[in-house]
Short mmCIF file of C-alpha atoms and ligand atoms in Angstrom, two decimals:
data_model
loop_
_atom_site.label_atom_id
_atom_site.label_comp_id
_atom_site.label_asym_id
_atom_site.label_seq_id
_atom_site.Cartn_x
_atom_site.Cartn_y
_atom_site.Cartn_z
CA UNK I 1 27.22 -27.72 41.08
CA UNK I 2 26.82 -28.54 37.51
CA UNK I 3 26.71 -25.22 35.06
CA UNK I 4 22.81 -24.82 33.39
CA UNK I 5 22.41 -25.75 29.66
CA UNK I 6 21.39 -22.74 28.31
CA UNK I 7 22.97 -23.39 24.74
CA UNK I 8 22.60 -26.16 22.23
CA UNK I 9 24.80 -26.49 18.90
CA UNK I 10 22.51 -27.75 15.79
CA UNK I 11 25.00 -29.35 13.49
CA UNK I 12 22.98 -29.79 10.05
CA UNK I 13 26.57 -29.46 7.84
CA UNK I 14 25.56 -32.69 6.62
CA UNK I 15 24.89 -34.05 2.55
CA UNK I 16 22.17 -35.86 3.27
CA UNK I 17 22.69 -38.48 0.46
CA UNK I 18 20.64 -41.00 1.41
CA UNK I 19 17.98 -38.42 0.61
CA UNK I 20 19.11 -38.01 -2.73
CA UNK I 21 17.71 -36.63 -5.34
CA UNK I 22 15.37 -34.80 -2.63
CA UNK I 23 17.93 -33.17 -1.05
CA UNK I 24 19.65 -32.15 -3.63
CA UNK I 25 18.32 -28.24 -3.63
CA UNK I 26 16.39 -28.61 -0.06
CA UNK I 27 18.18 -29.35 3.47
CA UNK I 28 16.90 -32.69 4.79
CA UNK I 29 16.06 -30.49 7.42
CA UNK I 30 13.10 -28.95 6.39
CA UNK I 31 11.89 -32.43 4.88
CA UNK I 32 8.35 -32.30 6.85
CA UNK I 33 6.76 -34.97 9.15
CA UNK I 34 3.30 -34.34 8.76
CA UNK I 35 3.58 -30.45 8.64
CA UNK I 36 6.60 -29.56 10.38
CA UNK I 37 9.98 -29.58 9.14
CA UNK I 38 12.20 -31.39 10.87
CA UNK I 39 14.20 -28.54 12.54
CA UNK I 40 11.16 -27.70 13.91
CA UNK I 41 10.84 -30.96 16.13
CA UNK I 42 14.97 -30.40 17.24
CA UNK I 43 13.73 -26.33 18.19
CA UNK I 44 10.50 -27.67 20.04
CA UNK I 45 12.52 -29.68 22.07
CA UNK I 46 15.68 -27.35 22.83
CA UNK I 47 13.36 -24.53 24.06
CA UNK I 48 11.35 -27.37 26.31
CA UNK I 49 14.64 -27.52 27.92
CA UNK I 50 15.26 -24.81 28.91
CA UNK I 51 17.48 -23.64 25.73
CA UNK I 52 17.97 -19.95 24.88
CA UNK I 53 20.54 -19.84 22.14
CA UNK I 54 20.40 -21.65 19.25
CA UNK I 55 23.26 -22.55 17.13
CA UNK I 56 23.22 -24.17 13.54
CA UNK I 57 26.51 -25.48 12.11
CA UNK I 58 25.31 -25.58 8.54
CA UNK I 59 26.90 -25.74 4.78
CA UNK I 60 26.53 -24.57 1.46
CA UNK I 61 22.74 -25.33 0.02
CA UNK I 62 21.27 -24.83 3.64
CA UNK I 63 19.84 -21.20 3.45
CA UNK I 64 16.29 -22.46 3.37
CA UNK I 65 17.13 -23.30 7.44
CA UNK I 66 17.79 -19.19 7.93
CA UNK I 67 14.88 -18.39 5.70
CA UNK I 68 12.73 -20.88 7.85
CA UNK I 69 13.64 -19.06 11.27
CA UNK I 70 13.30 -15.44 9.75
CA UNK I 71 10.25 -13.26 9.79
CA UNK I 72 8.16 -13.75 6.76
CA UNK I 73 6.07 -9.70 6.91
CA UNK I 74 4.54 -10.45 3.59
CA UNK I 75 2.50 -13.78 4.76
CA UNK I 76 1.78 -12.45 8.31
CA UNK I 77 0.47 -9.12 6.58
CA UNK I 78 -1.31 -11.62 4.63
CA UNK I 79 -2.42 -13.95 7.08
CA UNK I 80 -3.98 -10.96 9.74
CA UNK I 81 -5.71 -9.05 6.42
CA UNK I 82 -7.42 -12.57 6.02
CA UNK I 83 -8.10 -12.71 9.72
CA UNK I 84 -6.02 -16.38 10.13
CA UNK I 85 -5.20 -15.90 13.60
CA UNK I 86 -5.10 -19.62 13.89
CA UNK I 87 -2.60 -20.00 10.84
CA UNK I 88 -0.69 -16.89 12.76
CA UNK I 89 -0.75 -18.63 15.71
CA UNK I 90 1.17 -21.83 14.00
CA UNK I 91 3.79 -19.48 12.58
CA UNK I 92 4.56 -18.15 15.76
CA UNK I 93 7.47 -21.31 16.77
CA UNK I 94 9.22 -20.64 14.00
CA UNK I 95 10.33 -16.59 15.15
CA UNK I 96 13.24 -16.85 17.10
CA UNK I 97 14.11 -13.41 19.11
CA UNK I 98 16.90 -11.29 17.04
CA UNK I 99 20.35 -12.70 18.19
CA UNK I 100 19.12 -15.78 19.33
CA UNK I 101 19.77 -17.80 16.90
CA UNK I 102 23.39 -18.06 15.57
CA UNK I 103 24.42 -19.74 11.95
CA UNK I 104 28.16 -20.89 11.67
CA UNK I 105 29.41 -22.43 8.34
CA UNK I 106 31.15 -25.89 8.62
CA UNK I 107 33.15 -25.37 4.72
CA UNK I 108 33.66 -29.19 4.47
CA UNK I 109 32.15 -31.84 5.72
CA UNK I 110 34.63 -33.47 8.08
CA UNK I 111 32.26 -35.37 10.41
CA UNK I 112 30.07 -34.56 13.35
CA UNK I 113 32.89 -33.79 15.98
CA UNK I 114 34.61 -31.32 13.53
CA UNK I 115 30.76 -29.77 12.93
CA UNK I 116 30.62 -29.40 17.01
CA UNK I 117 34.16 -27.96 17.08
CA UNK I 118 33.12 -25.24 14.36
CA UNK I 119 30.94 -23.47 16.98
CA UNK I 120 33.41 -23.35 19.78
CA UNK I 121 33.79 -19.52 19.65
CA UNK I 122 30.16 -18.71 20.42
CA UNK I 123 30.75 -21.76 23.67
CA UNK I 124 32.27 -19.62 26.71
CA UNK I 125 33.91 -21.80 29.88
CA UNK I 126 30.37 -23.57 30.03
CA UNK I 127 28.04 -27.15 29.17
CA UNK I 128 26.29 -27.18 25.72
CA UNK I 129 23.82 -29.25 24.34
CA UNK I 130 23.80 -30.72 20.94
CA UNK I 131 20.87 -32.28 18.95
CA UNK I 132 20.69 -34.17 15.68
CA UNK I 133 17.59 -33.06 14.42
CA UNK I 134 17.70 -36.86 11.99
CA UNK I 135 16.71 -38.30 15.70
CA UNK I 136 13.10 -37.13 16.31
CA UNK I 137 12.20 -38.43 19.92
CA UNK I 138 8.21 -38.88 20.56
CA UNK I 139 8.33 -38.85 24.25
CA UNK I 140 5.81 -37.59 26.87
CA UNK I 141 8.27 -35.11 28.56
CA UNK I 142 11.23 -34.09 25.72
CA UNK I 143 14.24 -35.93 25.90
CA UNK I 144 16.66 -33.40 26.35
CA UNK I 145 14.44 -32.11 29.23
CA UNK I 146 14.67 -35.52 30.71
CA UNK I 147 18.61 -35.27 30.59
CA UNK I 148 18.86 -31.55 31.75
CA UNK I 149 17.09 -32.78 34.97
CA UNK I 150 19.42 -35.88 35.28
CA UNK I 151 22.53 -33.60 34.41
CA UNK I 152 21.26 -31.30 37.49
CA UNK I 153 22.47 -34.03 39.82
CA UNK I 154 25.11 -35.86 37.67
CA UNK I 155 27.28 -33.36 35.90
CA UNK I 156 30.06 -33.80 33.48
CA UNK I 157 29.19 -35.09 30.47
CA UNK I 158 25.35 -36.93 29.51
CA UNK I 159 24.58 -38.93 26.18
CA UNK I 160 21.27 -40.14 25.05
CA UNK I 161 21.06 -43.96 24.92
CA UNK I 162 19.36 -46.67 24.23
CA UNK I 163 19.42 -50.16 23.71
CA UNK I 164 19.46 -51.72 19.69
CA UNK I 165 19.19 -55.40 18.31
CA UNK I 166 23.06 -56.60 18.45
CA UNK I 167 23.01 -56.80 14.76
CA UNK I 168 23.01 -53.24 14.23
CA UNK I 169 25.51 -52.08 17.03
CA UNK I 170 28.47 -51.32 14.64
CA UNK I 171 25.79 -48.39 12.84
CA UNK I 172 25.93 -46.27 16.36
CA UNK I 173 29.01 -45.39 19.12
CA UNK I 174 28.33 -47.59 21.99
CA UNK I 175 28.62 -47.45 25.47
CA UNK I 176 31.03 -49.53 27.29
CA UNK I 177 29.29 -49.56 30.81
CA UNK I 178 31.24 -49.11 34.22
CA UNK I 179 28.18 -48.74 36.15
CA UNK I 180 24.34 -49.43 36.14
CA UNK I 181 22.24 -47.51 37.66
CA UNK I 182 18.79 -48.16 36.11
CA UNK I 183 18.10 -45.35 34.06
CA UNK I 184 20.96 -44.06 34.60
CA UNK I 185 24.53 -45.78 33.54
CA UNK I 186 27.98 -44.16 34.20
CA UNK I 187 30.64 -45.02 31.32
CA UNK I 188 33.92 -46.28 30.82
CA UNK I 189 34.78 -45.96 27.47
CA UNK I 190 32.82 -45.24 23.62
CA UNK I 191 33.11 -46.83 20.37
CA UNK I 192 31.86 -45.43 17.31
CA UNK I 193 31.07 -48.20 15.15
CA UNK I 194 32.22 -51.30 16.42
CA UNK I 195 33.71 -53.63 14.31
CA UNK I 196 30.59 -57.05 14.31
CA UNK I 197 31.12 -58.99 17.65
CA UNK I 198 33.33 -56.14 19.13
CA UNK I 199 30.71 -54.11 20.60
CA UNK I 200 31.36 -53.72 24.22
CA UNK I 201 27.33 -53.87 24.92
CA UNK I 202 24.30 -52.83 23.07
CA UNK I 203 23.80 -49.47 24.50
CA UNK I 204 23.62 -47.13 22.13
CA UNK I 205 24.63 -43.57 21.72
CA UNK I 206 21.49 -41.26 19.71
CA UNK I 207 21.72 -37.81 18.89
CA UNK I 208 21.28 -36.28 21.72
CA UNK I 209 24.49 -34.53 24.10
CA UNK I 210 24.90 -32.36 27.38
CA UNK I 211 28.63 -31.65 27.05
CA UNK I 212 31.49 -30.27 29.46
CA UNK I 213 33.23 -27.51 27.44
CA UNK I 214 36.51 -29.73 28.01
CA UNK I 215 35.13 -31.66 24.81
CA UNK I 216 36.06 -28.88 22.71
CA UNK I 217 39.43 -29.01 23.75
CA UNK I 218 39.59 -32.29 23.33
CA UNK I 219 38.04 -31.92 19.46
CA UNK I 220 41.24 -29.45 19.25
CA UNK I 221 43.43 -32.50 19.75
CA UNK I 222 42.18 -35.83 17.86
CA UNK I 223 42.33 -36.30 14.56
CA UNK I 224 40.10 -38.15 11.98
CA UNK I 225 38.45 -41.49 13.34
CA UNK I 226 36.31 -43.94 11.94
CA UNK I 227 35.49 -43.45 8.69
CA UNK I 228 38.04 -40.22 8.14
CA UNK I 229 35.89 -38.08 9.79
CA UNK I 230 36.15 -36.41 13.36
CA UNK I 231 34.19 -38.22 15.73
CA UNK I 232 31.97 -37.06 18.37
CA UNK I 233 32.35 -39.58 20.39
CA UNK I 234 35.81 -39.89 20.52
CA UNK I 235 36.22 -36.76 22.12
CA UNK I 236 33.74 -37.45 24.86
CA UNK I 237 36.02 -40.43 25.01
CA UNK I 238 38.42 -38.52 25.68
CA UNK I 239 37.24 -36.99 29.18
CA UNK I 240 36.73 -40.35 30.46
CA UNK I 241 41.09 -41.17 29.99
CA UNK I 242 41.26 -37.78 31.37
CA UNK I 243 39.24 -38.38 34.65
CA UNK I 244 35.73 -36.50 34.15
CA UNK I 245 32.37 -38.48 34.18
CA UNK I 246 30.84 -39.33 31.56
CA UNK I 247 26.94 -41.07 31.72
CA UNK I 248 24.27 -42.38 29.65
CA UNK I 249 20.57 -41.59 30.29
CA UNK I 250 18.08 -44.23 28.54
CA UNK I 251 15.20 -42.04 28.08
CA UNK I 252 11.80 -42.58 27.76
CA UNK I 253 10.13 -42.18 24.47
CA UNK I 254 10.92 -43.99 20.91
CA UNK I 255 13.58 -42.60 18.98
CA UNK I 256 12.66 -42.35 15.00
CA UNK I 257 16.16 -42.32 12.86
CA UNK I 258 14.78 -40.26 10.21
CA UNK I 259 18.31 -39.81 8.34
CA UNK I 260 17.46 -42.71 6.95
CA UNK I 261 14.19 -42.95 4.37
CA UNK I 262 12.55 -46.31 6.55
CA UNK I 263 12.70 -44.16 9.59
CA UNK I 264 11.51 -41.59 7.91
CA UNK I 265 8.46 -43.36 6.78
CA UNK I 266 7.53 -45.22 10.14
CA UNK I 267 7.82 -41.24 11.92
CA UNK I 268 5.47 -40.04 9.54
CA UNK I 269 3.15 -43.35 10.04
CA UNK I 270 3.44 -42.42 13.67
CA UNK I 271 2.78 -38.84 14.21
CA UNK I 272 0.26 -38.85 12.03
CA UNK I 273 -1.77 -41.65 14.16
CA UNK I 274 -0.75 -39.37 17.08
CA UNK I 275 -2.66 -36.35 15.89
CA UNK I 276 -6.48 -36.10 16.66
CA UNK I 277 -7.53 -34.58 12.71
CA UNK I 278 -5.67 -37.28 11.07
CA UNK I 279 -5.69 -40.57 12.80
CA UNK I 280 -8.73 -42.05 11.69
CA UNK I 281 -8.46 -41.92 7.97
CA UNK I 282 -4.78 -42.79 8.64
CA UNK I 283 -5.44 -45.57 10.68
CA UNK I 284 -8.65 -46.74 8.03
CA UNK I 285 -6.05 -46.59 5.37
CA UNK I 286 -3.77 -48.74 6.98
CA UNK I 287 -6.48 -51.09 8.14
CA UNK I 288 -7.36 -51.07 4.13
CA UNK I 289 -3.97 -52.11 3.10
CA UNK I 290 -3.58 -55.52 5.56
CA UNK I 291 -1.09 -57.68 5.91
CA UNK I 292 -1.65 -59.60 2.50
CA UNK I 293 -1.64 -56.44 0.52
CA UNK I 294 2.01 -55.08 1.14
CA UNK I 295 3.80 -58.43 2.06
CA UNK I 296 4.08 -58.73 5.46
CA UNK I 297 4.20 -62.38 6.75
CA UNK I 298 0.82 -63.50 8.45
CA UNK I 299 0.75 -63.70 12.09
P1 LIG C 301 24.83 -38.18 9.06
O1 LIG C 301 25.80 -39.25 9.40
O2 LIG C 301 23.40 -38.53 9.09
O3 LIG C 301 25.23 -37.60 7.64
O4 LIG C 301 25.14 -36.97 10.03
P2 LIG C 301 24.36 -36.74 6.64
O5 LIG C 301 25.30 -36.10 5.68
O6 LIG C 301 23.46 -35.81 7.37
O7 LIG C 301 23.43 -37.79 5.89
P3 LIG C 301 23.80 -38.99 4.87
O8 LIG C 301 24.42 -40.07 5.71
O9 LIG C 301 24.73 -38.47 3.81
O10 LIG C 301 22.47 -39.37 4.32
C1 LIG C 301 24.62 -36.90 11.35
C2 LIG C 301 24.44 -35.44 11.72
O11 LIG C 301 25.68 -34.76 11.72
C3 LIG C 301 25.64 -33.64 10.84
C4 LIG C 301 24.50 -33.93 9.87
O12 LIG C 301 23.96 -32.73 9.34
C5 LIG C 301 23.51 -34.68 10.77
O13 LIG C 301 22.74 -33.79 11.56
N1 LIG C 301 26.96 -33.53 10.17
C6 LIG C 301 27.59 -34.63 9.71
C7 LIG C 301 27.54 -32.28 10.03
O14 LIG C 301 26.97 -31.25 10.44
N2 LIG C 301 28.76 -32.20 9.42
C8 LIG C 301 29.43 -33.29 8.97
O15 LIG C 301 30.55 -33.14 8.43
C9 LIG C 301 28.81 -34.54 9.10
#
């Protein structure tokens, strides 16, 4: 019987250069899609699954995160002298109960594995989740929900995957496939970053984990991977050679990659469409704009 996912690591140790100069003084982060940071999306849905404990591996230049998830007295005074319940009411995601929320300091930037391995104290003998909050997921029922329920039955270890255009395999791990099962696939091996042409399919791995706690060990062991840093996915790797199961769910929903600034942009496009106050000036503006006027070929 598979242990429940109560806990989810946050790892937002990263630079963020391809942000640059934005994130220069502000943690990509807290860079908004429409009016919601982006931690706020990651939070929304953790606590849809079922998460209680909330743990941010984060760096130097990142307080703005803790401030973010603090009480702010001063505005709420505010807000309730002005009689803004409503503007109350949308500050009231962003408390998290004292103690559960749990900020660990990654001191150099050594790769997402060694971020995950940073937070293995406050990880007893149990699974963890672990979200990249650069992967916003628009899906009817959250994705990590959606994996929770499939871990119920599976077990062992669960990635997030999804399929991607064969010329941009080598940007993601990738899934070498044992078995099919539909939504479902159970996995042989990972590769992060194939080499062009190596890729052993085009199933991709996104930022979103259920992990055994064996993966920490197994972060103990390996070194630096591709790139220098300490991959992820090599220790997931890892439990495969040593015998435990790893799968791959693909979701439902549509996966924005908004570490990088076109994802970014076509997020914002589409949550703003998605929300009732904004999507028909949106969608007049875009009407306005047509093909001809910002290059797109016709047809
Ligand atoms: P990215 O590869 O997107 O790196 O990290 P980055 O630094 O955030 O952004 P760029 O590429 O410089 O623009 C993927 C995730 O892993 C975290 C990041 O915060 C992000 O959530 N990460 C990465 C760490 O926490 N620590 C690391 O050492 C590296």
């Amino acid at each position: 019987m598979p242990g429940i996912v109560t806990k989810a690591i946050f790892p937002v140790a990263g630079m963020g250069t391809r942000f640059l100069p934005a994130t220069k003084a502000a943690p990509k982060e807290i860079m908004t899609l429409v009016d919601r940071p982006l931690i706020q999306y990651a939070i929304d849905e953790a606590r849809a699954a079922g998460i209680r404990e909330f743990i941010f591996v984060t760096a130097r230049g990142k307080s703005a995160l803790e401030d973010y998830f603090d009480r702010a007295p001063e505005l709420e005074n505010l807000l309730k002298e002005k009689g803004r319940d409503d503007l109350l009411d949308i500050l009231q995601p962003t408390n998290m109960d004292s103690g559960a929320i749990a900020y660990i300091r990654q001191n150099r930037p050594l790769g997402l594995g060694h971020a995950v391995w940073c937070a293995r104290r406050l990880i007893a003998n149990e699974p963890f989740a672990v979200i990249l909050p650069d992967d916003v997921i628009a899906a009817e029922k959250p994705c990590l929900q959606q994996m929770v329920e499939a871990y119920e039955t599976t077990g062992g270890s669960m990635v997030a995957a999804m399929e991607v255009p064969p010329e941009h395999v080598s940007a993601y791990g990738v899934l070498d496939v044992k078995q099919d099962m539909g939504a479902m696939v159970s996995v042989r091996g990972m590769v992060e970053k194939p080499a062009p042409g190596s890729a052993p399919s085009s199933l991709a791995v996104i930022g979103r984990y259920i992990l055994s706690p064996h993966v920490l060990d197994n972060l103990n062991r390996i070194g630096a991977g591709a790139g220098g840093e300490v991959q992820l996915t090599d220790a997931i790797a890892e439990e495969i050679s040593s015998g435990r199961d790893v799968y791959g769910l693909r979701f439902r929903g549509q996966r924005f990659d908004c570490g990088s600034k076109a994802g970014f942009l076509r997020a914002t496009v589409a949550f703003g469409l998605a929300r009732d106050d904004l999507r028909d000036d949106l969608s007049r503006y875009l009407a306005e704009l047509g093909p001809g006027r910002h290059g797109a070929p016709p047809g």
